[in-house]
Amino acid sequence: MAEFQFLIFTVIILALLFDFINGFHDTANAIATSVSTRALHPSTAILMAAGLNFLGAMISTGVAKTIGGDIVSSANIVDEKVIIAALIGAIIWNLATWYFGIPSSSSHALVGGLVGAVLISVGASGLNWNGIGKIVAALILSPLVAIVTGIVMMNLMFIFFGRFSPHAVNQNFKRMQILSAAAMSFSHGSNDAQKSMGIITLALFSGGFISEFEVPTFVKILCATAMAFGTAMGGWRIIKTVGGKIFKLEPISGFSADLNSAAVVFSATLLHLPVSTTHVVSGSIMGVGTAKRVNAVHWGVAQDMVKAWVMTIPITAAIGAAAFLATDFVF
């Protein structure tokens, strides 16, 4: 019994650590554009993002239920060792990509870690392939949608504001970026914090601590707080990549990218679909850059990011599988 309680406690700690890392890893998603255009001072942007991440995390649990219920075929076959292994895989990948300043998906990392741990523990029958297909489709399609809607958003800006002087437009949109960055921070919290909520709830449900798959209030508060603290730590390496290396942003294009990203991510939250805010924001920036001029986008940087995205699930699945073997040996 003591070992079982220790494993549950370990799941909760690792899930909160994942949420914390997700916060500083993905801070760039919410504030990179406003920082790069100097609409907001970095410290102000991070504090604003932290607060709105917390509020966004408290509004819904639909994504948490998708993560906790749609990847495995049954909660009864997932024990704490599987969940610990999945979290270890996701955490290692997030730290590695953060260290090298590579914008990668925390969502992909968590899904990959869980898939690998389940495959090595109980086999392919333990996975809900229809649910995984839905999640992967959302993760793949969301940046493509963001690119297309980003192009549309930026072209609308050209139509409405093209007749004004660029200096006047950018001065006004620099102030507007505060609102778009706030919207992006809120939507980021509404989707990303729920992933850890789903993992903790899955562990509590499979362990018999709760009788139905509903996210307890204390889990929501813990995960929202962990992400907010992580966001407050900042993620400067990735901010530099997202904010400046894909496309040289101006206030109007930064506003368009943020507003577009917030709309795509929050729409996914309402549909209970987990998406990668990293992918969506990067797709939005590519879209607004393409609307201005196709060769204005640094496609070489974009290609490197896509490679990291493609590699995430296989690598985290392998780490998750190895972590399960190690955990199973110890316990």
Short mmCIF file of C-alpha atoms in Angstrom, two decimals:
data_model
loop_
_atom_site.label_atom_id
_atom_site.label_comp_id
_atom_site.label_asym_id
_atom_site.label_seq_id
_atom_site.Cartn_x
_atom_site.Cartn_y
_atom_site.Cartn_z
CA MET A 1 0.00 0.00 0.00
CA ALA A 2 2.84 2.38 0.87
CA GLU A 3 4.49 1.67 -2.51
CA PHE A 4 1.18 2.32 -4.30
CA GLN A 5 0.73 5.67 -2.52
CA PHE A 6 4.33 6.58 -3.35
CA LEU A 7 3.69 5.88 -7.05
CA ILE A 8 0.53 8.03 -7.08
CA PHE A 9 2.44 10.82 -5.35
CA THR A 10 5.23 10.47 -7.94
CA VAL A 11 2.70 10.76 -10.79
CA ILE A 12 1.32 13.98 -9.36
CA ILE A 13 4.77 15.50 -8.80
CA LEU A 14 5.97 14.56 -12.32
CA ALA A 15 2.74 15.85 -13.89
CA LEU A 16 3.14 19.18 -12.10
CA LEU A 17 6.82 19.28 -13.14
CA PHE A 18 5.73 18.65 -16.74
CA ASP A 19 3.21 21.48 -16.41
CA PHE A 20 5.86 23.79 -14.95
CA ILE A 21 8.28 22.98 -17.79
CA ASN A 22 5.45 23.37 -20.28
CA GLY A 23 4.91 26.85 -18.86
CA PHE A 24 8.45 28.12 -19.38
CA HIS A 25 8.96 26.04 -22.54
CA ASP A 26 5.85 27.51 -24.16
CA THR A 27 6.01 31.04 -22.76
CA ALA A 28 7.23 32.04 -26.22
CA ASN A 29 3.87 31.09 -27.70
CA ALA A 30 2.06 33.81 -25.82
CA ILE A 31 4.57 36.65 -25.69
CA ALA A 32 7.26 36.19 -28.36
CA THR A 33 5.59 38.49 -30.88
CA SER A 34 4.84 41.29 -28.42
CA VAL A 35 8.38 41.11 -26.99
CA SER A 36 10.07 41.01 -30.40
CA THR A 37 8.19 44.12 -31.56
CA ARG A 38 8.83 45.81 -28.18
CA ALA A 39 5.14 46.27 -27.54
CA LEU A 40 5.71 44.85 -24.06
CA HIS A 41 8.73 44.73 -21.78
CA PRO A 42 9.76 41.07 -21.31
CA SER A 43 9.15 40.98 -17.56
CA THR A 44 5.73 42.63 -17.95
CA ALA A 45 4.80 40.22 -20.73
CA ILE A 46 5.78 37.18 -18.67
CA LEU A 47 3.83 38.28 -15.59
CA MET A 48 0.75 38.99 -17.71
CA ALA A 49 1.10 35.61 -19.43
CA ALA A 50 1.45 33.81 -16.10
CA GLY A 51 -1.72 35.31 -14.67
CA LEU A 52 -3.80 34.69 -17.79
CA ASN A 53 -2.42 31.17 -18.17
CA PHE A 54 -3.78 30.44 -14.70
CA LEU A 55 -7.21 31.88 -15.50
CA GLY A 56 -7.38 30.06 -18.83
CA ALA A 57 -6.50 26.75 -17.17
CA MET A 58 -9.50 27.02 -14.83
CA ILE A 59 -12.27 27.37 -17.41
CA SER A 60 -12.65 23.87 -18.86
CA THR A 61 -11.75 20.19 -18.50
CA GLY A 62 -12.76 18.90 -21.93
CA VAL A 63 -9.19 18.61 -23.21
CA ALA A 64 -8.15 16.85 -19.99
CA LYS A 65 -10.81 14.20 -20.56
CA THR A 66 -9.61 13.70 -24.13
CA ILE A 67 -5.99 13.22 -23.02
CA GLY A 68 -6.96 10.94 -20.14
CA GLY A 69 -9.62 8.92 -21.93
CA ASP A 70 -8.87 8.80 -25.66
CA ILE A 71 -5.29 7.48 -25.75
CA VAL A 72 -5.69 4.23 -23.79
CA SER A 73 -8.38 1.66 -24.46
CA SER A 74 -9.28 1.41 -20.77
CA ALA A 75 -8.11 3.17 -17.63
CA ASN A 76 -7.98 -0.21 -15.89
CA ILE A 77 -4.95 -1.33 -17.91
CA VAL A 78 -2.88 1.79 -17.12
CA ASP A 79 -1.03 1.73 -13.84
CA GLU A 80 1.08 4.42 -12.21
CA LYS A 81 4.32 3.03 -13.67
CA VAL A 82 3.01 3.57 -17.20
CA ILE A 83 2.04 7.16 -16.44
CA ILE A 84 5.36 7.86 -14.70
CA ALA A 85 7.23 6.55 -17.76
CA ALA A 86 5.13 8.68 -20.13
CA LEU A 87 5.83 11.82 -18.10
CA ILE A 88 9.55 11.08 -17.95
CA GLY A 89 9.65 10.79 -21.75
CA ALA A 90 7.83 14.08 -22.21
CA ILE A 91 9.91 15.94 -19.61
CA ILE A 92 13.25 14.80 -21.05
CA TRP A 93 12.25 15.87 -24.57
CA ASN A 94 10.91 19.23 -23.40
CA LEU A 95 14.12 20.00 -21.53
CA ALA A 96 16.30 18.96 -24.47
CA THR A 97 14.41 21.08 -27.00
CA TRP A 98 14.30 24.03 -24.59
CA TYR A 99 18.06 23.83 -24.06
CA PHE A 100 18.71 23.99 -27.81
CA GLY A 101 16.02 26.65 -28.37
CA ILE A 102 13.90 24.41 -30.61
CA PRO A 103 10.15 25.15 -30.51
CA SER A 104 8.61 21.69 -30.14
CA SER A 105 5.27 20.40 -28.97
CA SER A 106 4.70 19.51 -25.32
CA SER A 107 1.45 17.89 -26.48
CA HIS A 108 3.26 15.64 -28.96
CA ALA A 109 5.81 14.79 -26.27
CA LEU A 110 3.14 13.71 -23.77
CA VAL A 111 1.19 11.68 -26.35
CA GLY A 112 4.38 10.00 -27.56
CA GLY A 113 5.54 9.18 -24.04
CA LEU A 114 2.20 7.62 -23.14
CA VAL A 115 1.99 5.61 -26.39
CA GLY A 116 5.49 4.20 -25.89
CA ALA A 117 4.89 3.29 -22.25
CA VAL A 118 1.58 1.54 -23.03
CA LEU A 119 3.03 -0.34 -26.02
CA ILE A 120 5.92 -1.78 -24.00
CA SER A 121 3.75 -2.61 -20.99
CA VAL A 122 0.56 -4.15 -22.40
CA GLY A 123 0.96 -4.02 -26.18
CA ALA A 124 -1.00 -2.38 -29.01
CA SER A 125 -4.32 -3.61 -27.62
CA GLY A 126 -3.92 -1.16 -24.75
CA LEU A 127 -4.19 1.84 -27.06
CA ASN A 128 -7.36 3.50 -28.32
CA TRP A 129 -6.29 3.95 -31.94
CA ASN A 130 -9.41 5.90 -32.92
CA GLY A 131 -8.82 8.35 -30.09
CA ILE A 132 -5.12 8.63 -30.92
CA GLY A 133 -6.03 9.25 -34.57
CA LYS A 134 -8.32 12.11 -33.53
CA ILE A 135 -5.64 13.65 -31.33
CA VAL A 136 -2.86 13.33 -33.93
CA ALA A 137 -5.16 14.74 -36.64
CA ALA A 138 -5.84 17.80 -34.46
CA LEU A 139 -2.12 18.22 -33.77
CA ILE A 140 -1.25 18.01 -37.49
CA LEU A 141 -4.14 20.05 -38.90
CA SER A 142 -4.02 22.91 -36.38
CA PRO A 143 -0.76 24.51 -37.67
CA LEU A 144 -1.97 24.12 -41.26
CA VAL A 145 -5.22 25.85 -40.34
CA ALA A 146 -3.17 28.55 -38.57
CA ILE A 147 -1.08 29.17 -41.72
CA VAL A 148 -4.17 29.56 -43.91
CA THR A 149 -6.10 31.74 -41.45
CA GLY A 150 -2.92 33.74 -40.78
CA ILE A 151 -2.68 34.57 -44.49
CA VAL A 152 -6.36 35.59 -44.51
CA MET A 153 -5.98 37.65 -41.32
CA MET A 154 -2.96 39.55 -42.64
CA ASN A 155 -4.57 40.23 -46.01
CA LEU A 156 -7.60 41.68 -44.21
CA MET A 157 -5.23 43.96 -42.32
CA PHE A 158 -3.71 45.12 -45.61
CA ILE A 159 -7.19 45.84 -47.01
CA PHE A 160 -8.37 47.85 -43.99
CA PHE A 161 -5.15 49.64 -43.02
CA GLY A 162 -3.07 49.65 -46.19
CA ARG A 163 -3.95 53.26 -47.02
CA PHE A 164 -2.51 54.59 -43.74
CA SER A 165 1.15 55.34 -43.14
CA PRO A 166 3.12 52.32 -41.87
CA HIS A 167 4.46 54.31 -38.92
CA ALA A 168 1.00 55.32 -37.69
CA VAL A 169 -0.36 51.80 -38.15
CA ASN A 170 2.48 50.17 -36.24
CA GLN A 171 2.30 52.66 -33.38
CA ASN A 172 -1.38 51.90 -32.90
CA PHE A 173 -0.96 48.15 -33.24
CA LYS A 174 1.88 48.15 -30.75
CA ARG A 175 -0.73 49.06 -28.13
CA MET A 176 -3.20 46.55 -29.60
CA GLN A 177 -0.61 43.81 -29.20
CA ILE A 178 -1.12 43.94 -25.45
CA LEU A 179 -4.69 42.71 -26.00
CA SER A 180 -3.71 40.05 -28.54
CA ALA A 181 -0.90 38.75 -26.29
CA ALA A 182 -3.39 38.58 -23.41
CA ALA A 183 -5.82 36.59 -25.56
CA MET A 184 -3.04 34.23 -26.59
CA SER A 185 -1.94 33.72 -22.97
CA PHE A 186 -5.49 32.91 -21.87
CA SER A 187 -6.07 30.45 -24.72
CA HIS A 188 -2.70 28.80 -24.09
CA GLY A 189 -3.66 28.14 -20.48
CA SER A 190 -7.10 26.88 -21.52
CA ASN A 191 -5.59 24.11 -23.65
CA ASP A 192 -2.13 23.23 -22.36
CA ALA A 193 -2.67 23.02 -18.60
CA GLN A 194 -5.46 20.50 -19.16
CA LYS A 195 -2.99 17.90 -20.44
CA SER A 196 -1.48 17.44 -17.00
CA MET A 197 -4.96 17.56 -15.47
CA GLY A 198 -5.92 14.63 -17.69
CA ILE A 199 -2.83 12.61 -16.73
CA ILE A 200 -3.32 13.12 -12.98
CA THR A 201 -7.04 12.34 -13.24
CA LEU A 202 -6.25 9.16 -15.20
CA ALA A 203 -3.88 8.05 -12.42
CA LEU A 204 -6.43 8.83 -9.69
CA PHE A 205 -9.20 7.04 -11.60
CA SER A 206 -7.16 3.93 -12.44
CA GLY A 207 -5.97 3.80 -8.83
CA GLY A 208 -9.52 3.93 -7.47
CA PHE A 209 -9.14 7.29 -5.74
CA ILE A 210 -12.05 8.76 -7.72
CA SER A 211 -15.12 6.88 -8.93
CA GLU A 212 -15.62 8.67 -12.26
CA PHE A 213 -13.38 10.40 -14.77
CA GLU A 214 -14.03 13.97 -13.67
CA VAL A 215 -11.17 16.38 -12.97
CA PRO A 216 -11.17 17.27 -9.23
CA THR A 217 -11.00 20.95 -8.36
CA PHE A 218 -7.72 20.56 -6.48
CA VAL A 219 -6.14 19.04 -9.61
CA LYS A 220 -7.26 22.02 -11.68
CA ILE A 221 -5.79 24.47 -9.16
CA LEU A 222 -2.50 22.56 -8.87
CA CYS A 223 -2.00 22.32 -12.64
CA ALA A 224 -3.01 25.93 -13.28
CA THR A 225 -0.60 27.10 -10.57
CA ALA A 226 2.29 24.96 -11.87
CA MET A 227 1.87 26.30 -15.40
CA ALA A 228 1.61 29.89 -14.15
CA PHE A 229 4.85 29.55 -12.16
CA GLY A 230 6.57 27.95 -15.14
CA THR A 231 5.44 30.78 -17.36
CA ALA A 232 6.78 33.30 -14.86
CA MET A 233 10.23 31.71 -15.23
CA GLY A 234 10.28 32.56 -18.93
CA GLY A 235 11.66 30.67 -21.91
CA TRP A 236 14.11 33.06 -23.52
CA ARG A 237 15.83 30.58 -25.83
CA ILE A 238 12.59 29.72 -27.61
CA ILE A 239 11.31 33.31 -27.54
CA LYS A 240 14.26 34.27 -29.74
CA THR A 241 13.43 31.56 -32.28
CA VAL A 242 9.68 32.14 -32.45
CA GLY A 243 9.84 35.91 -32.16
CA GLY A 244 12.56 36.67 -34.69
CA LYS A 245 13.98 33.78 -36.65
CA ILE A 246 10.87 32.71 -38.60
CA PHE A 247 9.83 36.13 -39.89
CA LYS A 248 10.74 39.70 -38.94
CA LEU A 249 7.61 40.85 -37.17
CA GLU A 250 6.14 44.34 -37.03
CA PRO A 251 3.38 45.32 -34.57
CA ILE A 252 0.58 44.79 -37.12
CA SER A 253 1.88 41.37 -38.14
CA GLY A 254 2.56 40.44 -34.50
CA PHE A 255 -1.00 41.42 -33.56
CA SER A 256 -2.39 39.39 -36.46
CA ALA A 257 -0.33 36.33 -35.55
CA ASP A 258 -1.36 36.47 -31.87
CA LEU A 259 -5.04 37.04 -32.56
CA ASN A 260 -5.10 34.28 -35.14
CA SER A 261 -3.30 31.86 -32.81
CA ALA A 262 -5.62 32.65 -29.91
CA ALA A 263 -8.67 31.99 -32.09
CA VAL A 264 -7.34 28.64 -33.35
CA VAL A 265 -6.22 27.39 -29.91
CA PHE A 266 -9.38 28.47 -28.09
CA SER A 267 -11.56 26.93 -30.81
CA ALA A 268 -9.72 23.65 -30.22
CA THR A 269 -10.34 23.99 -26.47
CA LEU A 270 -14.07 24.42 -27.08
CA LEU A 271 -13.98 21.28 -29.26
CA HIS A 272 -12.08 19.41 -26.47
CA LEU A 273 -9.11 18.87 -28.80
CA PRO A 274 -5.53 19.07 -27.53
CA VAL A 275 -3.36 21.10 -29.91
CA SER A 276 0.20 22.34 -29.82
CA THR A 277 0.30 26.06 -29.15
CA THR A 278 3.90 26.00 -30.40
CA HIS A 279 2.72 24.65 -33.76
CA VAL A 280 -0.21 27.04 -33.97
CA VAL A 281 1.82 30.16 -33.17
CA SER A 282 4.60 29.16 -35.56
CA GLY A 283 2.01 28.43 -38.26
CA SER A 284 0.38 31.82 -37.68
CA ILE A 285 3.72 33.61 -38.01
CA MET A 286 4.44 31.72 -41.23
CA GLY A 287 0.99 32.68 -42.51
CA VAL A 288 1.27 36.41 -41.81
CA GLY A 289 4.80 36.39 -43.23
CA THR A 290 3.64 34.65 -46.41
CA ALA A 291 0.86 37.21 -46.84
CA LYS A 292 3.48 39.95 -46.92
CA ARG A 293 5.99 38.13 -49.14
CA VAL A 294 6.67 34.40 -49.47
CA ASN A 295 10.44 34.79 -49.33
CA ALA A 296 10.15 37.00 -46.24
CA VAL A 297 9.69 33.80 -44.22
CA HIS A 298 12.90 32.04 -43.19
CA TRP A 299 11.83 28.65 -44.50
CA GLY A 300 15.10 27.01 -43.45
CA VAL A 301 14.27 27.71 -39.80
CA ALA A 302 10.71 26.51 -40.44
CA GLN A 303 12.05 23.25 -41.90
CA ASP A 304 14.21 22.64 -38.83
CA MET A 305 11.15 23.16 -36.63
CA VAL A 306 9.08 20.74 -38.70
CA LYS A 307 11.82 18.10 -38.38
CA ALA A 308 11.70 18.48 -34.60
CA TRP A 309 7.90 18.16 -34.66
CA VAL A 310 8.05 14.98 -36.76
CA MET A 311 10.68 13.45 -34.49
CA THR A 312 8.90 14.25 -31.23
CA ILE A 313 6.37 11.39 -31.00
CA PRO A 314 8.77 8.56 -32.06
CA ILE A 315 11.57 9.78 -29.77
CA THR A 316 9.35 10.37 -26.73
CA ALA A 317 7.67 6.99 -27.36
CA ALA A 318 11.10 5.34 -27.23
CA ILE A 319 12.06 7.25 -24.06
CA GLY A 320 8.69 6.41 -22.50
CA ALA A 321 9.18 2.70 -23.29
CA ALA A 322 12.70 2.71 -21.83
CA ALA A 323 11.49 4.62 -18.76
CA PHE A 324 8.76 2.02 -18.19
CA LEU A 325 11.28 -0.84 -18.28
CA ALA A 326 13.43 1.01 -15.75
CA THR A 327 10.47 1.88 -13.50
CA ASP A 328 9.10 -1.66 -13.69
CA PHE A 329 12.53 -3.05 -12.71
CA VAL A 330 12.77 -0.75 -9.69
CA PHE A 331 9.18 -1.25 -8.49
#
